[in-house]
PDB file of C-alpha atoms in Angstrom:
ATOM      1  CA  MET W  14      19.077  16.373   6.903  1.00  0.00           C
ATOM      2  CA  ASP W  15      18.108  12.811   5.931  1.00  0.00           C
ATOM      3  CA  HIS W  16      17.987  11.483   2.346  1.00  0.00           C
ATOM      4  CA  LEU W  17      14.206  11.611   2.083  1.00  0.00           C
ATOM      5  CA  THR W  18      13.910  15.217   3.238  1.00  0.00           C
ATOM      6  CA  PHE W  19      16.728  16.479   1.027  1.00  0.00           C
ATOM      7  CA  LEU W  20      15.666  14.559  -2.071  1.00  0.00           C
ATOM      8  CA  ASN W  21      12.063  15.644  -1.709  1.00  0.00           C
ATOM      9  CA  ARG W  22      13.129  19.284  -1.418  1.00  0.00           C
ATOM     10  CA  LEU W  23      15.527  18.987  -4.352  1.00  0.00           C
ATOM     11  CA  PRO W  24      14.082  20.661  -7.489  1.00  0.00           C
ATOM     12  CA  LYS W  25      13.429  17.886 -10.004  1.00  0.00           C
ATOM     13  CA  THR W  26      12.039  16.989 -13.399  1.00  0.00           C
ATOM     14  CA  GLU W  27       9.823  14.064 -14.430  1.00  0.00           C
ATOM     15  CA  THR W  28      10.489  13.345 -18.099  1.00  0.00           C
ATOM     16  CA  HIS W  29       9.178   9.782 -18.489  1.00  0.00           C
ATOM     17  CA  LEU W  30       5.590   9.510 -17.310  1.00  0.00           C
ATOM     18  CA  HIS W  31       2.434   8.012 -18.815  1.00  0.00           C
ATOM     19  CA  LEU W  32      -0.601   9.955 -17.671  1.00  0.00           C
ATOM     20  CA  GLU W  33      -2.962   6.975 -17.757  1.00  0.00           C
ATOM     21  CA  ALA W  34      -0.511   4.910 -15.697  1.00  0.00           C
ATOM     22  CA  ALA W  35       0.078   7.757 -13.245  1.00  0.00           C
ATOM     23  CA  LEU W  36      -3.565   7.591 -12.149  1.00  0.00           C
ATOM     24  CA  PRO W  37      -3.757   8.107  -8.369  1.00  0.00           C
ATOM     25  CA  TYR W  38      -5.202   4.964  -6.829  1.00  0.00           C
ATOM     26  CA  ALA W  39      -7.508   7.072  -4.668  1.00  0.00           C
ATOM     27  CA  LEU W  40      -9.472   7.995  -7.773  1.00  0.00           C
ATOM     28  CA  LEU W  41     -10.150   4.335  -8.514  1.00  0.00           C
ATOM     29  CA  GLN W  42     -11.199   3.872  -4.903  1.00  0.00           C
ATOM     30  CA  SER W  43     -13.647   6.736  -5.305  1.00  0.00           C
ATOM     31  CA  LEU W  44     -15.272   4.776  -8.131  1.00  0.00           C
ATOM     32  CA  ASP W  45     -15.468   1.423  -6.353  1.00  0.00           C
ATOM     33  CA  ALA W  46     -14.233   1.344  -2.776  1.00  0.00           C
ATOM     34  CA  GLU W  47     -14.758  -2.410  -2.516  1.00  0.00           C
ATOM     35  CA  ALA W  48     -13.041  -3.494  -5.748  1.00  0.00           C
ATOM     36  CA  PHE W  49     -10.058  -1.223  -5.116  1.00  0.00           C
ATOM     37  CA  ALA W  50      -9.960  -1.450  -1.341  1.00  0.00           C
ATOM     38  CA  GLU W  51      -6.309  -2.506  -1.212  1.00  0.00           C
ATOM     39  CA  PRO W  52      -3.363  -1.356  -3.337  1.00  0.00           C
ATOM     40  CA  PRO W  53      -2.204  -3.967  -5.861  1.00  0.00           C
ATOM     41  CA  ALA W  54       0.377  -6.558  -4.870  1.00  0.00           C
ATOM     42  CA  SER W  55       2.775  -5.024  -7.413  1.00  0.00           C
ATOM     43  CA  TRP W  56       3.317  -2.107  -5.043  1.00  0.00           C
ATOM     44  CA  ARG W  57       5.278  -4.333  -2.671  1.00  0.00           C
ATOM     45  CA  LYS W  58       8.992  -3.648  -2.769  1.00  0.00           C
ATOM     46  CA  ASP W  59       9.807  -7.305  -3.428  1.00  0.00           C
ATOM     47  CA  TYR W  60       7.237  -7.769  -6.227  1.00  0.00           C
ATOM     48  CA  ARG W  61       8.432  -8.798  -9.692  1.00  0.00           C
ATOM     49  CA  TYR W  62       6.152  -9.095 -12.728  1.00  0.00           C
ATOM     50  CA  GLU W  63       6.258 -12.468 -14.439  1.00  0.00           C
ATOM     51  CA  SER W  64       6.059 -10.839 -17.878  1.00  0.00           C
ATOM     52  CA  PHE W  65       5.565  -7.541 -19.664  1.00  0.00           C
ATOM     53  CA  ASP W  66       2.131  -8.808 -20.696  1.00  0.00           C
ATOM     54  CA  GLU W  67       1.113  -9.218 -17.044  1.00  0.00           C
ATOM     55  CA  PHE W  68       2.232  -5.643 -16.397  1.00  0.00           C
ATOM     56  CA  SER W  69       0.375  -4.333 -19.458  1.00  0.00           C
ATOM     57  CA  GLN W  70      -2.840  -6.058 -18.458  1.00  0.00           C
ATOM     58  CA  GLN W  71      -2.740  -4.540 -14.997  1.00  0.00           C
ATOM     59  CA  VAL W  72      -2.176  -1.029 -16.359  1.00  0.00           C
ATOM     60  CA  LEU W  73      -4.947  -1.555 -18.907  1.00  0.00           C
ATOM     61  CA  LEU W  74      -7.365  -2.668 -16.178  1.00  0.00           C
ATOM     62  CA  PHE W  75      -6.760   0.431 -14.087  1.00  0.00           C
ATOM     63  CA  ALA W  76      -6.560   2.917 -16.970  1.00  0.00           C
ATOM     64  CA  GLY W  77      -9.511   1.401 -18.798  1.00  0.00           C
ATOM     65  CA  THR W  78     -11.639   1.619 -15.688  1.00  0.00           C
ATOM     66  CA  TRP W  79     -10.977   5.318 -15.182  1.00  0.00           C
ATOM     67  CA  PHE W  80     -10.167   7.095 -18.474  1.00  0.00           C
ATOM     68  CA  THR W  81     -13.571   6.872 -20.113  1.00  0.00           C
ATOM     69  CA  SER W  82     -14.258  10.590 -20.579  1.00  0.00           C
ATOM     70  CA  VAL W  83     -12.631  13.960 -21.010  1.00  0.00           C
ATOM     71  CA  GLU W  84     -13.667  14.934 -17.483  1.00  0.00           C
ATOM     72  CA  ARG W  85     -11.911  11.862 -16.081  1.00  0.00           C
ATOM     73  CA  TYR W  86      -8.703  12.943 -17.845  1.00  0.00           C
ATOM     74  CA  ARG W  87      -9.129  16.380 -16.317  1.00  0.00           C
ATOM     75  CA  GLN W  88      -9.546  14.978 -12.804  1.00  0.00           C
ATOM     76  CA  ALA W  89      -6.565  12.668 -13.129  1.00  0.00           C
ATOM     77  CA  ALA W  90      -4.318  15.386 -14.548  1.00  0.00           C
ATOM     78  CA  ARG W  91      -5.229  17.739 -11.706  1.00  0.00           C
ATOM     79  CA  ALA W  92      -4.323  15.106  -9.107  1.00  0.00           C
ATOM     80  CA  VAL W  93      -1.113  14.030 -10.857  1.00  0.00           C
ATOM     81  CA  PHE W  94       0.127  17.604 -11.182  1.00  0.00           C
ATOM     82  CA  ALA W  95      -0.617  18.315  -7.513  1.00  0.00           C
ATOM     83  CA  GLY W  96       1.308  15.218  -6.455  1.00  0.00           C
ATOM     84  CA  LEU W  97       4.334  16.251  -8.473  1.00  0.00           C
ATOM     85  CA  LEU W  98       4.342  19.750  -7.008  1.00  0.00           C
ATOM     86  CA  GLU W  99       4.426  18.196  -3.532  1.00  0.00           C
ATOM     87  CA  GLN W 100       7.699  16.540  -4.600  1.00  0.00           C
ATOM     88  CA  ASN W 101       9.175  19.827  -5.804  1.00  0.00           C
ATOM     89  CA  VAL W 102       8.922  18.937  -9.487  1.00  0.00           C
ATOM     90  CA  ARG W 103       9.313  21.973 -11.723  1.00  0.00           C
ATOM     91  CA  TYR W 104       9.084  20.369 -15.170  1.00  0.00           C
ATOM     92  CA  LEU W 105       7.104  17.446 -16.588  1.00  0.00           C
ATOM     93  CA  GLU W 106       6.987  15.580 -19.895  1.00  0.00           C
ATOM     94  CA  VAL W 107       3.915  13.345 -19.905  1.00  0.00           C
ATOM     95  CA  SER W 108       2.352  11.211 -22.621  1.00  0.00           C
ATOM     96  CA  VAL W 109      -1.286  10.403 -23.292  1.00  0.00           C
ATOM     97  CA  THR W 110      -2.032   7.137 -25.070  1.00  0.00           C
ATOM     98  CA  SER W 111      -3.628   7.214 -28.514  1.00  0.00           C
ATOM     99  CA  GLY W 112      -5.123   3.742 -28.004  1.00  0.00           C
ATOM    100  CA  ILE W 113      -7.336   4.981 -25.157  1.00  0.00           C
ATOM    101  CA  PHE W 114      -8.721   7.699 -27.411  1.00  0.00           C
ATOM    102  CA  GLU W 115      -9.498   5.101 -30.053  1.00  0.00           C
ATOM    103  CA  TYR W 116     -11.115   2.619 -27.670  1.00  0.00           C
ATOM    104  CA  TYR W 117     -13.390   5.122 -25.931  1.00  0.00           C
ATOM    105  CA  LYS W 118     -13.888   7.292 -29.027  1.00  0.00           C
ATOM    106  CA  LEU W 119     -12.560  10.395 -27.289  1.00  0.00           C
ATOM    107  CA  ASP W 120     -11.451  13.442 -29.238  1.00  0.00           C
ATOM    108  CA  PRO W 121      -7.696  13.747 -28.588  1.00  0.00           C
ATOM    109  CA  ARG W 122      -7.594  17.529 -28.986  1.00  0.00           C
ATOM    110  CA  THR W 123     -10.362  17.972 -26.445  1.00  0.00           C
ATOM    111  CA  VAL W 124      -8.519  15.721 -24.004  1.00  0.00           C
ATOM    112  CA  LEU W 125      -5.227  17.554 -24.535  1.00  0.00           C
ATOM    113  CA  ALA W 126      -6.924  20.904 -24.031  1.00  0.00           C
ATOM    114  CA  ALA W 127      -8.558  19.700 -20.817  1.00  0.00           C
ATOM    115  CA  VAL W 128      -5.240  18.407 -19.474  1.00  0.00           C
ATOM    116  CA  ARG W 129      -3.544  21.693 -20.326  1.00  0.00           C
ATOM    117  CA  GLU W 130      -6.227  23.647 -18.491  1.00  0.00           C
ATOM    118  CA  GLU W 131      -5.297  21.807 -15.283  1.00  0.00           C
ATOM    119  CA  VAL W 132      -1.590  22.707 -15.414  1.00  0.00           C
ATOM    120  CA  PRO W 133      -0.752  24.810 -12.332  1.00  0.00           C
ATOM    121  CA  GLY W 134       1.311  27.950 -12.749  1.00  0.00           C
ATOM    122  CA  GLU W 135       4.231  26.498 -10.787  1.00  0.00           C
ATOM    123  CA  LEU W 136       4.710  23.584 -13.222  1.00  0.00           C
ATOM    124  CA  GLU W 137       5.933  23.522 -16.813  1.00  0.00           C
ATOM    125  CA  VAL W 138       4.300  20.662 -18.729  1.00  0.00           C
ATOM    126  CA  ARG W 139       4.975  19.263 -22.196  1.00  0.00           C
ATOM    127  CA  LEU W 140       2.372  16.893 -23.635  1.00  0.00           C
ATOM    128  CA  PHE W 141       3.321  13.936 -25.828  1.00  0.00           C
ATOM    129  CA  MET W 142       1.233  11.569 -27.905  1.00  0.00           C
ATOM    130  CA  GLY W 143       2.173   8.048 -26.875  1.00  0.00           C
ATOM    131  CA  ILE W 144       1.653   5.577 -29.718  1.00  0.00           C
ATOM    132  CA  HIS W 145       2.120   1.815 -29.492  1.00  0.00           C
ATOM    133  CA  HIS W 146       3.857  -0.105 -32.267  1.00  0.00           C
ATOM    134  CA  THR W 147       0.490  -1.116 -33.711  1.00  0.00           C
ATOM    135  CA  GLY W 148      -1.261   2.156 -32.850  1.00  0.00           C
ATOM    136  CA  TYR W 149      -1.253   3.556 -36.374  1.00  0.00           C
ATOM    137  CA  ASN W 150      -4.219   1.866 -38.037  1.00  0.00           C
ATOM    138  CA  GLU W 151      -7.168   2.595 -40.301  1.00  0.00           C
ATOM    139  CA  ALA W 152      -9.051   4.452 -37.563  1.00  0.00           C
ATOM    140  CA  MET W 153      -6.204   6.373 -35.971  1.00  0.00           C
ATOM    141  CA  GLY W 154      -3.865   6.902 -38.934  1.00  0.00           C
ATOM    142  CA  PRO W 155      -5.619  10.027 -40.279  1.00  0.00           C
ATOM    143  CA  VAL W 156      -5.942  11.452 -36.764  1.00  0.00           C
ATOM    144  CA  LEU W 157      -2.260  10.939 -36.028  1.00  0.00           C
ATOM    145  CA  ASP W 158      -1.244  12.350 -39.387  1.00  0.00           C
ATOM    146  CA  ASP W 159      -3.239  15.498 -38.639  1.00  0.00           C
ATOM    147  CA  SER W 160      -1.948  15.761 -35.075  1.00  0.00           C
ATOM    148  CA  VAL W 161       1.461  17.077 -36.132  1.00  0.00           C
ATOM    149  CA  THR W 162      -0.239  20.451 -36.670  1.00  0.00           C
ATOM    150  CA  TRP W 163      -1.941  20.597 -33.265  1.00  0.00           C
ATOM    151  CA  PRO W 164      -0.602  23.339 -30.981  1.00  0.00           C
ATOM    152  CA  GLU W 165      -1.855  21.378 -27.956  1.00  0.00           C
ATOM    153  CA  LEU W 166       0.778  18.703 -28.620  1.00  0.00           C
ATOM    154  CA  ASP W 167       4.499  19.092 -27.921  1.00  0.00           C
ATOM    155  CA  GLY W 168       5.827  15.792 -29.186  1.00  0.00           C
ATOM    156  CA  TYR W 169       5.574  12.056 -29.824  1.00  0.00           C
ATOM    157  CA  ASP W 170       6.689   8.963 -27.967  1.00  0.00           C
ATOM    158  CA  LEU W 171       6.793   5.438 -29.399  1.00  0.00           C
ATOM    159  CA  GLN W 172       5.820   3.111 -26.571  1.00  0.00           C
ATOM    160  CA  GLY W 173       4.685  -0.399 -25.732  1.00  0.00           C
ATOM    161  CA  LYS W 174       6.229  -3.808 -26.216  1.00  0.00           C
ATOM    162  CA  GLU W 175       9.505  -3.326 -28.059  1.00  0.00           C
ATOM    163  CA  ASP W 176       9.624  -6.677 -29.838  1.00  0.00           C
ATOM    164  CA  VAL W 177       6.401  -5.974 -31.788  1.00  0.00           C
ATOM    165  CA  PRO W 178       7.344  -4.911 -35.346  1.00  0.00           C
ATOM    166  CA  VAL W 179       7.038  -1.211 -36.158  1.00  0.00           C
ATOM    167  CA  GLY W 180       5.622  -0.237 -39.536  1.00  0.00           C
ATOM    168  CA  ASP W 181       7.091   2.365 -41.865  1.00  0.00           C
ATOM    169  CA  TRP W 182       4.453   4.786 -40.601  1.00  0.00           C
ATOM    170  CA  ALA W 183       6.585   5.561 -37.552  1.00  0.00           C
ATOM    171  CA  PRO W 184       9.711   6.988 -39.232  1.00  0.00           C
ATOM    172  CA  ARG W 185       7.464   8.988 -41.552  1.00  0.00           C
ATOM    173  CA  LEU W 186       5.313  10.412 -38.745  1.00  0.00           C
ATOM    174  CA  TRP W 187       8.293  11.188 -36.515  1.00  0.00           C
ATOM    175  CA  ARG W 188       9.990  13.047 -39.387  1.00  0.00           C
ATOM    176  CA  ARG W 189       6.849  15.083 -40.116  1.00  0.00           C
ATOM    177  CA  ALA W 190       6.486  15.827 -36.403  1.00  0.00           C
ATOM    178  CA  ARG W 191       9.961  17.350 -36.251  1.00  0.00           C
ATOM    179  CA  GLU W 192       9.232  19.361 -39.392  1.00  0.00           C
ATOM    180  CA  HIS W 193       6.328  20.872 -37.450  1.00  0.00           C
ATOM    181  CA  GLY W 194       8.492  21.687 -34.444  1.00  0.00           C
ATOM    182  CA  LYS W 195       7.571  18.685 -32.294  1.00  0.00           C
ATOM    183  CA  PHE W 196      10.034  16.773 -30.122  1.00  0.00           C
ATOM    184  CA  THR W 197      10.359  13.030 -30.692  1.00  0.00           C
ATOM    185  CA  LYS W 198      11.192  10.191 -28.312  1.00  0.00           C
ATOM    186  CA  ALA W 199      10.909   6.408 -28.244  1.00  0.00           C
ATOM    187  CA  HIS W 200      10.893   3.600 -25.715  1.00  0.00           C
ATOM    188  CA  ALA W 201      13.885   1.449 -26.581  1.00  0.00           C
ATOM    189  CA  GLY W 202      16.562  -0.500 -24.771  1.00  0.00           C
ATOM    190  CA  GLU W 203      14.340  -1.954 -22.065  1.00  0.00           C
ATOM    191  CA  LEU W 204      12.951  -5.246 -23.404  1.00  0.00           C
ATOM    192  CA  CYS W 205      15.127  -5.254 -26.523  1.00  0.00           C
ATOM    193  CA  GLY W 206      18.829  -4.609 -26.760  1.00  0.00           C
ATOM    194  CA  PRO W 207      21.196  -2.326 -28.667  1.00  0.00           C
ATOM    195  CA  ASP W 208      19.864  -3.212 -32.131  1.00  0.00           C
ATOM    196  CA  PHE W 209      16.471  -1.669 -31.445  1.00  0.00           C
ATOM    197  CA  ILE W 210      18.080   1.408 -29.923  1.00  0.00           C
ATOM    198  CA  ARG W 211      20.053   1.845 -33.124  1.00  0.00           C
ATOM    199  CA  TRP W 212      16.895   1.394 -35.181  1.00  0.00           C
ATOM    200  CA  VAL W 213      14.985   4.181 -33.442  1.00  0.00           C
ATOM    201  CA  LEU W 214      18.023   6.451 -33.666  1.00  0.00           C
ATOM    202  CA  ASP W 215      18.768   5.728 -37.328  1.00  0.00           C
ATOM    203  CA  GLU W 216      15.306   5.201 -38.794  1.00  0.00           C
ATOM    204  CA  MET W 217      13.127   7.381 -36.561  1.00  0.00           C
ATOM    205  CA  GLY W 218      15.661  10.059 -35.682  1.00  0.00           C
ATOM    206  CA  VAL W 219      14.530  10.209 -32.060  1.00  0.00           C
ATOM    207  CA  GLN W 220      15.945  12.960 -29.899  1.00  0.00           C
ATOM    208  CA  ARG W 221      15.594  11.188 -26.547  1.00  0.00           C
ATOM    209  CA  LEU W 222      15.389   7.583 -25.349  1.00  0.00           C
ATOM    210  CA  GLU W 223      12.879   6.374 -22.784  1.00  0.00           C
ATOM    211  CA  HIS W 224      14.812   3.730 -20.834  1.00  0.00           C
ATOM    212  CA  GLY W 225      17.754   2.950 -23.155  1.00  0.00           C
ATOM    213  CA  VAL W 226      19.528   1.114 -20.352  1.00  0.00           C
ATOM    214  CA  ARG W 227      20.489  -1.926 -22.417  1.00  0.00           C
ATOM    215  CA  ALA W 228      22.819   0.271 -24.415  1.00  0.00           C
ATOM    216  CA  ILE W 229      25.338  -0.744 -21.761  1.00  0.00           C
ATOM    217  CA  GLU W 230      25.650  -4.075 -23.610  1.00  0.00           C
ATOM    218  CA  ASP W 231      27.414  -2.349 -26.533  1.00  0.00           C
ATOM    219  CA  PRO W 232      30.391  -0.040 -25.820  1.00  0.00           C
ATOM    220  CA  ALA W 233      30.215   1.438 -29.322  1.00  0.00           C
ATOM    221  CA  LEU W 234      26.598   2.437 -28.755  1.00  0.00           C
ATOM    222  CA  VAL W 235      27.453   3.955 -25.384  1.00  0.00           C
ATOM    223  CA  LYS W 236      30.100   6.054 -27.101  1.00  0.00           C
ATOM    224  CA  ARG W 237      27.584   7.130 -29.740  1.00  0.00           C
ATOM    225  CA  LEU W 238      25.054   8.217 -27.100  1.00  0.00           C
ATOM    226  CA  CYS W 239      27.757  10.371 -25.523  1.00  0.00           C
ATOM    227  CA  GLU W 240      28.875  11.877 -28.824  1.00  0.00           C
ATOM    228  CA  GLU W 241      25.327  12.642 -29.977  1.00  0.00           C
ATOM    229  CA  ASN W 242      24.233  13.831 -26.526  1.00  0.00           C
ATOM    230  CA  ILE W 243      21.271  11.454 -26.443  1.00  0.00           C
ATOM    231  CA  VAL W 244      19.621  11.668 -23.015  1.00  0.00           C
ATOM    232  CA  LEU W 245      18.141   8.548 -21.399  1.00  0.00           C
ATOM    233  CA  ASP W 246      14.994   8.991 -19.301  1.00  0.00           C
ATOM    234  CA  VAL W 247      15.542   6.092 -16.910  1.00  0.00           C
ATOM    235  CA  CYS W 248      13.019   4.527 -14.512  1.00  0.00           C
ATOM    236  CA  PRO W 249      14.946   2.264 -12.103  1.00  0.00           C
ATOM    237  CA  ILE W 250      12.040   0.815 -10.089  1.00  0.00           C
ATOM    238  CA  SER W 251      10.162   0.032 -13.301  1.00  0.00           C
ATOM    239  CA  ASN W 252      13.230  -1.772 -14.633  1.00  0.00           C
ATOM    240  CA  LEU W 253      13.609  -3.704 -11.392  1.00  0.00           C
ATOM    241  CA  LYS W 254       9.998  -4.866 -11.126  1.00  0.00           C
ATOM    242  CA  LEU W 255       9.866  -5.827 -14.807  1.00  0.00           C
ATOM    243  CA  GLY W 256      13.011  -7.932 -14.465  1.00  0.00           C
ATOM    244  CA  VAL W 257      15.209  -5.797 -16.710  1.00  0.00           C
ATOM    245  CA  VAL W 258      17.772  -5.557 -13.891  1.00  0.00           C
ATOM    246  CA  PRO W 259      18.434  -7.941 -10.990  1.00  0.00           C
ATOM    247  CA  SER W 260      18.898  -5.181  -8.411  1.00  0.00           C
ATOM    248  CA  LEU W 261      19.190  -1.419  -8.155  1.00  0.00           C
ATOM    249  CA  SER W 262      22.838  -1.716  -7.163  1.00  0.00           C
ATOM    250  CA  GLU W 263      23.441  -3.371 -10.556  1.00  0.00           C
ATOM    251  CA  HIS W 264      21.324  -0.921 -12.533  1.00  0.00           C
ATOM    252  CA  PRO W 265      23.040   0.166 -15.791  1.00  0.00           C
ATOM    253  CA  VAL W 266      22.209   3.832 -15.142  1.00  0.00           C
ATOM    254  CA  ILE W 267      25.205   3.860 -12.808  1.00  0.00           C
ATOM    255  CA  ALA W 268      27.702   2.593 -15.397  1.00  0.00           C
ATOM    256  CA  LEU W 269      26.091   4.614 -18.190  1.00  0.00           C
ATOM    257  CA  SER W 270      26.457   7.808 -16.178  1.00  0.00           C
ATOM    258  CA  GLU W 271      30.053   7.002 -15.316  1.00  0.00           C
ATOM    259  CA  ALA W 272      30.702   6.505 -19.050  1.00  0.00           C
ATOM    260  CA  GLY W 273      29.371  10.004 -19.772  1.00  0.00           C
ATOM    261  CA  VAL W 274      25.821   9.258 -20.940  1.00  0.00           C
ATOM    262  CA  ARG W 275      23.383  11.854 -19.623  1.00  0.00           C
ATOM    263  CA  CYS W 276      20.557  10.180 -17.693  1.00  0.00           C
ATOM    264  CA  THR W 277      17.507  11.402 -15.822  1.00  0.00           C
ATOM    265  CA  LEU W 278      15.298   9.638 -13.270  1.00  0.00           C
ATOM    266  CA  SER W 279      11.530   9.214 -13.654  1.00  0.00           C
ATOM    267  CA  THR W 280       8.710   6.918 -12.551  1.00  0.00           C
ATOM    268  CA  ASP W 281       7.165   5.559 -15.788  1.00  0.00           C
ATOM    269  CA  ASP W 282       3.914   3.963 -14.497  1.00  0.00           C
ATOM    270  CA  PRO W 283       3.303   4.682 -10.803  1.00  0.00           C
ATOM    271  CA  ILE W 284      -0.019   2.862 -10.599  1.00  0.00           C
ATOM    272  CA  ALA W 285       1.740  -0.366 -11.606  1.00  0.00           C
ATOM    273  CA  PHE W 286       4.771   0.030  -9.332  1.00  0.00           C
ATOM    274  CA  GLY W 287       3.567   2.071  -6.344  1.00  0.00           C
ATOM    275  CA  ASN W 288       6.492   4.456  -6.817  1.00  0.00           C
ATOM    276  CA  THR W 289       7.001   8.203  -6.590  1.00  0.00           C
ATOM    277  CA  LEU W 290       9.698  10.383  -8.099  1.00  0.00           C
ATOM    278  CA  THR W 291      11.247  11.153  -4.726  1.00  0.00           C
ATOM    279  CA  GLY W 292      11.049   7.424  -4.022  1.00  0.00           C
ATOM    280  CA  GLU W 293      13.112   6.692  -7.140  1.00  0.00           C
ATOM    281  CA  TYR W 294      15.892   8.967  -5.876  1.00  0.00           C
ATOM    282  CA  VAL W 295      15.731   7.525  -2.373  1.00  0.00           C
ATOM    283  CA  ALA W 296      15.792   3.941  -3.683  1.00  0.00           C
ATOM    284  CA  MET W 297      18.863   4.642  -5.801  1.00  0.00           C
ATOM    285  CA  ALA W 298      20.572   6.146  -2.759  1.00  0.00           C
ATOM    286  CA  GLU W 299      19.621   3.466  -0.242  1.00  0.00           C
ATOM    287  CA  ASP W 300      19.374   0.326  -2.390  1.00  0.00           C
ATOM    288  CA  GLY W 301      21.486   1.357  -5.385  1.00  0.00           C
ATOM    289  CA  GLY W 302      24.364   2.833  -3.419  1.00  0.00           C
ATOM    290  CA  VAL W 303      24.347   5.998  -5.526  1.00  0.00           C
ATOM    291  CA  SER W 304      25.857   9.108  -3.935  1.00  0.00           C
ATOM    292  CA  LEU W 305      23.864  12.277  -3.344  1.00  0.00           C
ATOM    293  CA  GLU W 306      26.212  14.048  -5.747  1.00  0.00           C
ATOM    294  CA  ALA W 307      25.306  11.603  -8.513  1.00  0.00           C
ATOM    295  CA  LEU W 308      21.599  11.938  -7.735  1.00  0.00           C
ATOM    296  CA  VAL W 309      21.875  15.707  -7.969  1.00  0.00           C
ATOM    297  CA  GLU W 310      23.489  15.211 -11.379  1.00  0.00           C
ATOM    298  CA  PHE W 311      20.435  13.215 -12.518  1.00  0.00           C
ATOM    299  CA  ALA W 312      18.245  16.143 -11.485  1.00  0.00           C
ATOM    300  CA  ARG W 313      20.586  18.598 -13.195  1.00  0.00           C
ATOM    301  CA  ASN W 314      20.444  16.528 -16.391  1.00  0.00           C
ATOM    302  CA  GLY W 315      16.659  16.767 -16.344  1.00  0.00           C
ATOM    303  CA  PHE W 316      16.734  20.543 -16.281  1.00  0.00           C
ATOM    304  CA  GLN W 317      19.409  20.670 -18.967  1.00  0.00           C
ATOM    305  CA  ALA W 318      17.272  18.438 -21.223  1.00  0.00           C
ATOM    306  CA  ALA W 319      14.020  20.305 -20.550  1.00  0.00           C
ATOM    307  CA  LEU W 320      12.224  21.835 -23.526  1.00  0.00           C
ATOM    308  CA  VAL W 321      12.210  25.393 -22.182  1.00  0.00           C
ATOM    309  CA  GLU W 322      13.718  28.804 -22.814  1.00  0.00           C
ATOM    310  CA  GLU W 323      17.248  29.321 -21.534  1.00  0.00           C
ATOM    311  CA  ASP W 324      16.263  31.893 -18.905  1.00  0.00           C
ATOM    312  CA  ILE W 325      13.840  29.418 -17.329  1.00  0.00           C
ATOM    313  CA  ARG W 326      16.475  26.673 -17.400  1.00  0.00           C
ATOM    314  CA  ALA W 327      19.030  28.982 -15.768  1.00  0.00           C
ATOM    315  CA  ARG W 328      16.593  29.885 -12.987  1.00  0.00           C
ATOM    316  CA  TRP W 329      15.855  26.240 -12.236  1.00  0.00           C
ATOM    317  CA  LEU W 330      19.526  25.290 -12.221  1.00  0.00           C
ATOM    318  CA  ALA W 331      20.241  28.145  -9.821  1.00  0.00           C
ATOM    319  CA  GLU W 332      17.475  26.868  -7.522  1.00  0.00           C
ATOM    320  CA  LEU W 333      18.978  23.392  -7.678  1.00  0.00           C
ATOM    321  CA  GLU W 334      22.426  24.691  -6.707  1.00  0.00           C
ATOM    322  CA  GLN W 335      20.897  26.676  -3.860  1.00  0.00           C
ATOM    323  CA  ALA W 336      19.250  23.495  -2.557  1.00  0.00           C
ATOM    324  CA  VAL W 337      22.548  21.613  -2.766  1.00  0.00           C
ATOM    325  CA  ASN W 338      24.422  24.370  -0.960  1.00  0.00           C
ATOM    326  CA  SER W 339      21.881  24.255   1.871  1.00  0.00           C
ATOM    327  CA  LEU W 340      22.559  20.565   2.500  1.00  0.00           C
TER     328      LEU W 340
END
């Protein structure tokens, strides 16, 4: 059995995905076949973004064109979920961006409810509110404060450009979220180094890191991540195309895993990178030189970190072992 076939069949999780940036390109083509006739240049394997701002502008163009209504969110969610099931994904953590709600004056609870209604029975989904560093403002502050009580929401994720200052609203909101049973994450350790990782751990009390790969620059921080069992939701192709790493064979997820840090693999923003979850695994095998055993461990880590009941976790892990034994 070749790598692609095995890794596609392998039960997997996707724990670092932005719904707006997971928009299937075919939906944009259905809006304007001429404007979106060809996939973006950034889908090429050799493409590298010149800056994070260039990347952000491309995502904003695509997302802003599509996500203008609740029904558009529903359509996108349906397509994204179907695509993940085709890759044998059992569990998904996906964020929706508060800034889109603000810009198009959409009711977040209505959007969340619509997305939830599209979840197929074969997929467990946890919905996160993704908030940029400047996303808590006069318009959205009261909404976000109230959102900690919403049953439609499972957690919060600080996202966006890491070097933009974060106000004291974030530690306060993240603390209140946990008091209401929500799970908290943050993007850190991609554009900025170990100091920002420490800040989100110490000041925001995050329970998971999105990216976190630059922790490798500080052995003491690596040790702390191991001791505190902080999982890193890593997106190798994203890191490569944004210039965080020079190559997949030099990706820090390899050394971090060898040091005992638990890492998962995800896609981040597929519309900006032209990637799939199975493609991430295949790329790490073929271009990163990572063994199938190590890739299986990434999948296993995802199930172990999943926000589910233990009987569900045990069933998934048993399915994973069955897949491995059939190799």
